[in-house]
CSV table of C-alpha atoms in Angstrom, one decimal:
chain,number,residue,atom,x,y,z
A,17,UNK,CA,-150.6,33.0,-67.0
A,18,UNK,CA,-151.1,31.9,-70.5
A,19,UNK,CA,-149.2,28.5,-70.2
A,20,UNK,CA,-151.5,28.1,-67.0
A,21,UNK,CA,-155.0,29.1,-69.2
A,22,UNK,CA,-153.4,26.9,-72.3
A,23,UNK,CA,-152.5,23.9,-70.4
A,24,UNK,CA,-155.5,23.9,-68.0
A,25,UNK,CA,-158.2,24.0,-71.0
A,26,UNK,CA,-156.2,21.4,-72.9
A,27,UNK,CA,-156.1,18.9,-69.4
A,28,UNK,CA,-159.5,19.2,-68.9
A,29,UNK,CA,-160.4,18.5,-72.7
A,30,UNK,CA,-158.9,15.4,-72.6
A,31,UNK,CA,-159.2,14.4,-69.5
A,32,UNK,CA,-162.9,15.0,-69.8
A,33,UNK,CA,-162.9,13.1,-72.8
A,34,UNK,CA,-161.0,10.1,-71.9
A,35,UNK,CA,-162.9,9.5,-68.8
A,36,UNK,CA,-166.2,10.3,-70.9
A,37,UNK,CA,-165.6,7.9,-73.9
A,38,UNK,CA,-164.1,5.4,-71.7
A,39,UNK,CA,-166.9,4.9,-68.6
A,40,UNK,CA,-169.5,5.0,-71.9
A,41,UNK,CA,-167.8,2.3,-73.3
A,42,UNK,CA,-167.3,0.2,-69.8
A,43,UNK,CA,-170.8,0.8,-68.9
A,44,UNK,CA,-173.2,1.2,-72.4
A,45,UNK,CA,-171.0,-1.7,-74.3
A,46,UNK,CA,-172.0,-4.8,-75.3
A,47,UNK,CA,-168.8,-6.5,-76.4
A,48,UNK,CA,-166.3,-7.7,-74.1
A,49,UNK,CA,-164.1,-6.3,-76.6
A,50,UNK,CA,-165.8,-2.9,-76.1
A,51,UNK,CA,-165.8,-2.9,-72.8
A,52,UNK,CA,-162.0,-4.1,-72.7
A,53,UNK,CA,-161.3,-0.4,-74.9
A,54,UNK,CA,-163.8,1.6,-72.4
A,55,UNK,CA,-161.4,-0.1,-68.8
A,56,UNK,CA,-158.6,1.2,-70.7
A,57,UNK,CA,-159.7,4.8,-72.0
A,58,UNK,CA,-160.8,4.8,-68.7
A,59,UNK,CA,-158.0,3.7,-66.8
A,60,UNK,CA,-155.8,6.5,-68.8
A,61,UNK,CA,-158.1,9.6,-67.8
A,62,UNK,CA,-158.2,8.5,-64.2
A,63,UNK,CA,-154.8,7.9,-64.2
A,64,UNK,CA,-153.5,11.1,-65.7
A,65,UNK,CA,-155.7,13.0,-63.6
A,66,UNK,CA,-153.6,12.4,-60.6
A,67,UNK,CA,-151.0,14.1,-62.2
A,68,UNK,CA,-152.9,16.8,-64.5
A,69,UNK,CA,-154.7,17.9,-61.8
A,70,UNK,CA,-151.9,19.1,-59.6
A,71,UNK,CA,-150.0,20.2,-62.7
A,72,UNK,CA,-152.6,22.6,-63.0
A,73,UNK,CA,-153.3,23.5,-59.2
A,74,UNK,CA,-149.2,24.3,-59.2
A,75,UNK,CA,-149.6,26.8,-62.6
A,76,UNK,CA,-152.2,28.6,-60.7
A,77,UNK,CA,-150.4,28.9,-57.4
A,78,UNK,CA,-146.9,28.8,-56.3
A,79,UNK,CA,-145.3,27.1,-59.4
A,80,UNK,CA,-144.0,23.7,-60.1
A,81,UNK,CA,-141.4,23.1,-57.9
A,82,UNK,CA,-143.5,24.4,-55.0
A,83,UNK,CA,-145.7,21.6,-55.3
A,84,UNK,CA,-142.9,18.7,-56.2
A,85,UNK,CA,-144.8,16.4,-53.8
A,86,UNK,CA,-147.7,16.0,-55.6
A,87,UNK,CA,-146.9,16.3,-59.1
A,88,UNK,CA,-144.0,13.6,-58.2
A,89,UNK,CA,-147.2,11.3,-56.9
A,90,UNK,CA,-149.0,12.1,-59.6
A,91,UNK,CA,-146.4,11.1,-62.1
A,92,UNK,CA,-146.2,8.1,-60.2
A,93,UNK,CA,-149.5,7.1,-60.6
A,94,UNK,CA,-149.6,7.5,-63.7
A,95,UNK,CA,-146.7,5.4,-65.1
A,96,UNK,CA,-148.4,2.4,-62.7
A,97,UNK,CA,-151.3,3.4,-64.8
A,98,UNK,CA,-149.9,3.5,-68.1
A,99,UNK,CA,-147.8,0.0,-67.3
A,100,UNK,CA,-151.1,-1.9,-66.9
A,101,UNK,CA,-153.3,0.3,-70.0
A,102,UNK,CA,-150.3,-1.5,-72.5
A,103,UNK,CA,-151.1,-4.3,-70.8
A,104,UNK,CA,-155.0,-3.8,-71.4
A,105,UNK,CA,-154.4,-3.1,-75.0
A,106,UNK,CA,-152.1,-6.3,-75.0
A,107,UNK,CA,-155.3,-8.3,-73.8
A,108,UNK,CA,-157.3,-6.2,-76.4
A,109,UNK,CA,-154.9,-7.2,-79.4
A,110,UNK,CA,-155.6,-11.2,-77.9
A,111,UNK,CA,-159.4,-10.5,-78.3
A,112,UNK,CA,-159.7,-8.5,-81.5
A,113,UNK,CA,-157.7,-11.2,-83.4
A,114,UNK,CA,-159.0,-14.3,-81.7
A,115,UNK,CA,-155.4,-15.1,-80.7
A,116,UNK,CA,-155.2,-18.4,-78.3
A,117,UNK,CA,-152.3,-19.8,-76.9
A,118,UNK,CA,-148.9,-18.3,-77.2
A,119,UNK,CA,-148.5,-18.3,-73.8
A,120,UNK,CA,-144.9,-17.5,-73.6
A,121,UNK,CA,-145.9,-14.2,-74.9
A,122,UNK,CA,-148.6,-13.2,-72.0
A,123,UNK,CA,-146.0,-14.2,-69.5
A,124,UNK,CA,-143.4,-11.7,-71.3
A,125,UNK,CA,-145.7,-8.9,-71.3
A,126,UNK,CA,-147.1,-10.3,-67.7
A,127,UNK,CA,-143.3,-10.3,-66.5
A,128,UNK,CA,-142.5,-6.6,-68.1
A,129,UNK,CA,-145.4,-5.1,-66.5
A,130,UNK,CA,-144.4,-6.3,-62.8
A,131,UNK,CA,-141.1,-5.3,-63.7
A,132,UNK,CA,-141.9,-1.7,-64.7
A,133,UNK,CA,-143.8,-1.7,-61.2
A,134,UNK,CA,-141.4,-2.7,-59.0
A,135,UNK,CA,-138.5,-0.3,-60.1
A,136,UNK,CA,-141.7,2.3,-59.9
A,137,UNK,CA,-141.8,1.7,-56.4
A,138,UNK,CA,-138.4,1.6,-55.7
A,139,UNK,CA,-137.5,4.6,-53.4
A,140,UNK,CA,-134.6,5.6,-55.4
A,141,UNK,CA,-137.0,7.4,-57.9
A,142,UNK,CA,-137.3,9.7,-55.3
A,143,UNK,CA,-140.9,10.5,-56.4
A,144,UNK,CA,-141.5,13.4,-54.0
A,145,UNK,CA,-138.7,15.8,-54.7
A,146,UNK,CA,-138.7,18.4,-57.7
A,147,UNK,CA,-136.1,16.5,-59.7
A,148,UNK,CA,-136.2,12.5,-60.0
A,149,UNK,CA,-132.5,11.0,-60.7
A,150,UNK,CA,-132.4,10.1,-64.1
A,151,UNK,CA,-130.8,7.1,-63.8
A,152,UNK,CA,-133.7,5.7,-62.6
A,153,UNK,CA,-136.2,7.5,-64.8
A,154,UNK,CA,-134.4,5.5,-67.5
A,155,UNK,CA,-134.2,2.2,-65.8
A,156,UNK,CA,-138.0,2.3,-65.0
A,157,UNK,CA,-138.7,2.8,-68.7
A,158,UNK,CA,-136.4,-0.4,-70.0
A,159,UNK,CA,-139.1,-2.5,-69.3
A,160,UNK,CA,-142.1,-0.1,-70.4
A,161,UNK,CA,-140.8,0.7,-73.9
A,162,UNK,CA,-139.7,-3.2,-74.6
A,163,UNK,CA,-143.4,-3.4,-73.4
A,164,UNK,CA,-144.8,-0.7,-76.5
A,165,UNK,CA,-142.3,-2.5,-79.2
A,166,UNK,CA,-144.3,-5.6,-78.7
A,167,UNK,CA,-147.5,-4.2,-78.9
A,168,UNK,CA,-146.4,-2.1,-82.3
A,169,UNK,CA,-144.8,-5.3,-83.9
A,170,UNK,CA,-148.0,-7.6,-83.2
A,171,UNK,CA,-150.6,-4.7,-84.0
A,172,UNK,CA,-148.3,-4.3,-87.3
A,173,UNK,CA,-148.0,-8.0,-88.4
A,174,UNK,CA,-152.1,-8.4,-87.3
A,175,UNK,CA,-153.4,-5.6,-89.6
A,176,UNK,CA,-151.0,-6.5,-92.2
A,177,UNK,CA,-152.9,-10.0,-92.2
A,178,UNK,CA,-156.5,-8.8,-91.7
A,179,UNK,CA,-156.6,-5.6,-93.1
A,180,UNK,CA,-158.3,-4.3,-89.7
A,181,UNK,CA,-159.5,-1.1,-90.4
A,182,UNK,CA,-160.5,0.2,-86.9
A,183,UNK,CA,-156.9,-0.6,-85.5
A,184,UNK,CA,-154.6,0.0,-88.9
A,185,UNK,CA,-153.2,2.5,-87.3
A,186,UNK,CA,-152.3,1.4,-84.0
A,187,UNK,CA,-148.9,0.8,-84.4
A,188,UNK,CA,-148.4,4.1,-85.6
A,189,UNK,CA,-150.3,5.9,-82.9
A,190,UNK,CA,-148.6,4.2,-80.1
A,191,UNK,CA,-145.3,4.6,-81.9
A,192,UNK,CA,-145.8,8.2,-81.5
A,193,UNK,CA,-146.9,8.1,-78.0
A,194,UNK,CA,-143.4,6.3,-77.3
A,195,UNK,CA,-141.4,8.8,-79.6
A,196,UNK,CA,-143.0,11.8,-78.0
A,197,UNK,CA,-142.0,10.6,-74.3
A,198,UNK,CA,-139.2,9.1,-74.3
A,199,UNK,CA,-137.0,12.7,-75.5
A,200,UNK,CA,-139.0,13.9,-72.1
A,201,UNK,CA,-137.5,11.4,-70.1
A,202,UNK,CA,-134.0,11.8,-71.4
A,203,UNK,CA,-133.8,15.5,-72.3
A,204,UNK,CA,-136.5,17.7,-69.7
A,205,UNK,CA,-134.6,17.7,-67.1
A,206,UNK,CA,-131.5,19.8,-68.7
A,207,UNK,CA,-134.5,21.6,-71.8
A,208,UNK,CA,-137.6,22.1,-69.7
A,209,UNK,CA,-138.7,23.0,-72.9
A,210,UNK,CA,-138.8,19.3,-74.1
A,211,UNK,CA,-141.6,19.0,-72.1
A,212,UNK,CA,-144.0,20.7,-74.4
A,213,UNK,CA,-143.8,17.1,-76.5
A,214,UNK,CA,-146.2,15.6,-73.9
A,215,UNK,CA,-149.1,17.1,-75.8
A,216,UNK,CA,-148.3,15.0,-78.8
A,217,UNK,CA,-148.3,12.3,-77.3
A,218,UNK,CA,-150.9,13.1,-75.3
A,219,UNK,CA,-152.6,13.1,-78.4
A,220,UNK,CA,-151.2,10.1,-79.6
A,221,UNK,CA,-153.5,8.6,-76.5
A,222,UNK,CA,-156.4,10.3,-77.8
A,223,UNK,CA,-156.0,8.3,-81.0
A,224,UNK,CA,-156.1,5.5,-79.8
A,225,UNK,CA,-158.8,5.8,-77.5
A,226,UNK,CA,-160.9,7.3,-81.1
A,227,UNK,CA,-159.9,3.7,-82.6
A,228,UNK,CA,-161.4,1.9,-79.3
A,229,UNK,CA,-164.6,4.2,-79.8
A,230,UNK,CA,-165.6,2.8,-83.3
A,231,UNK,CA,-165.9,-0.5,-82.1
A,232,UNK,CA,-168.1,0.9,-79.8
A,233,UNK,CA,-170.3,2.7,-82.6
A,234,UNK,CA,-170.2,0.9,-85.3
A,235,UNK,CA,-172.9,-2.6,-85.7
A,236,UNK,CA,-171.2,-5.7,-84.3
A,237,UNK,CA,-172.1,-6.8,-87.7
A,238,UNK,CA,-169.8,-4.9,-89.2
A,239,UNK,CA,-167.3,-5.4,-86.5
A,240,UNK,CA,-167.5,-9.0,-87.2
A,241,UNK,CA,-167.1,-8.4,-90.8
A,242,UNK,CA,-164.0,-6.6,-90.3
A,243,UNK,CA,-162.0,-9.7,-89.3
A,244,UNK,CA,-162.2,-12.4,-91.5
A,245,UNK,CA,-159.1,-14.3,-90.0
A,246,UNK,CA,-159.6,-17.7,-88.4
A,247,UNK,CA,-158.2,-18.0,-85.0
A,248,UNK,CA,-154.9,-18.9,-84.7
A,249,UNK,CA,-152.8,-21.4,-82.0
């Protein structure tokens, strides 16, 4: 009962304020940039919920395993989800830094992110039982974590040049996100226990949803001032 009262109140936090921050930003913002930020906080809460909100359905019921079916849908959701929120940010990165061109690299990230989705929806996964073949939960993430190595390496080199300080930390944050999961995927399955590191990175998510937020509230004035890079080809 207390992992079910712990969990629940800490799901609904965030997924409250994901959804929140993010449908404020879609619908209230003004910058394409801002609005880009708000589709993808967005996009994260409604994707999590499909899996949160069994998670904690199953805590208060019969257990996990009991209801394998839909947490396995739920967690299947939410890595098609996740797959096209990097891709977002990818698109936000393009925006932020008035990037052009470099079209090899949208086709890279374009080409991981189908990827990612099609060995999601292979049937080997074998979403809907309790346990998912590891194999394939590591073969699905390949392409997923090549996918958040790009987007720390051109967030890094980006705020190195411009001294951004609304995304300065990006790389950091969705390093952490990465760190946090990946042990999950490899290790959960034999250490349930392992699972407890999907609240850091859960709040690693919340980060950078904050870091999408200040564009949203501070003067596009000062946004503009933020970035005194030229664009680049």
């Amino acid at each position: 009962m207390p992992q079910a009262i712990a969990e629940t109140v800490f799901d609904v936090l965030y997924l409250c304020f994901a959804l929140t921050a993010g449908l404020t930003m879609l619908f209230r913002g003004k910058d394409p940039l801002v609005k880009k930020a708000g589709c993808m906080a967005a996009l994260l809460g409604a994707g999590d919920s499909f899996h949160l909100v069994p998670r904690a359905y199953a805590l208060w019921t019969a257990g996990l395993e009991a209801n394998a079916a839909a947490l396995g849908f739920g967690k299947f959701v939410t890595s098609i989800t996740m797959t096209i929120f990097y891709l977002i940010l990818y698109y936000i990165w393009r925006s932020r830094y008035e990037i052009h061109g470099r079209k090899t690299l949208s086709i890279s990230m374009w080409g991981l992110s189908i990827l990612r989705i099609a060995l999601c929806l292979l049937p080997q996964n074998q979403w809907l039982t309790y346990r998912q073949p590891l194999r394939y939960g590591i073969l699905r993430n390949i392409p997923f974590a090549v996918m958040g190595i790009l987007i720390i390496l051109l967030f890094a080199q980006e705020t190195k040049k411009t001294g951004d300080p609304v995304f300065r930390h990006m790389p950091l944050a969705v390093g952490l996100s990465f760190g946090f999961y990946l042990p999950v995927v490899l290790f959960s399955g034999v250490a349930p226990v392992i699972g407890m590191l999907m609240i850091p990175k859960t709040l690693a998510y919340v980060w950078i949803v904050l870091m999408g937020w200040q564009l949203y509230r501070q003067p596009q004035t000062q946004a503009a001032k933020t970035m005194p890079q030229p664009a680049r080809q």
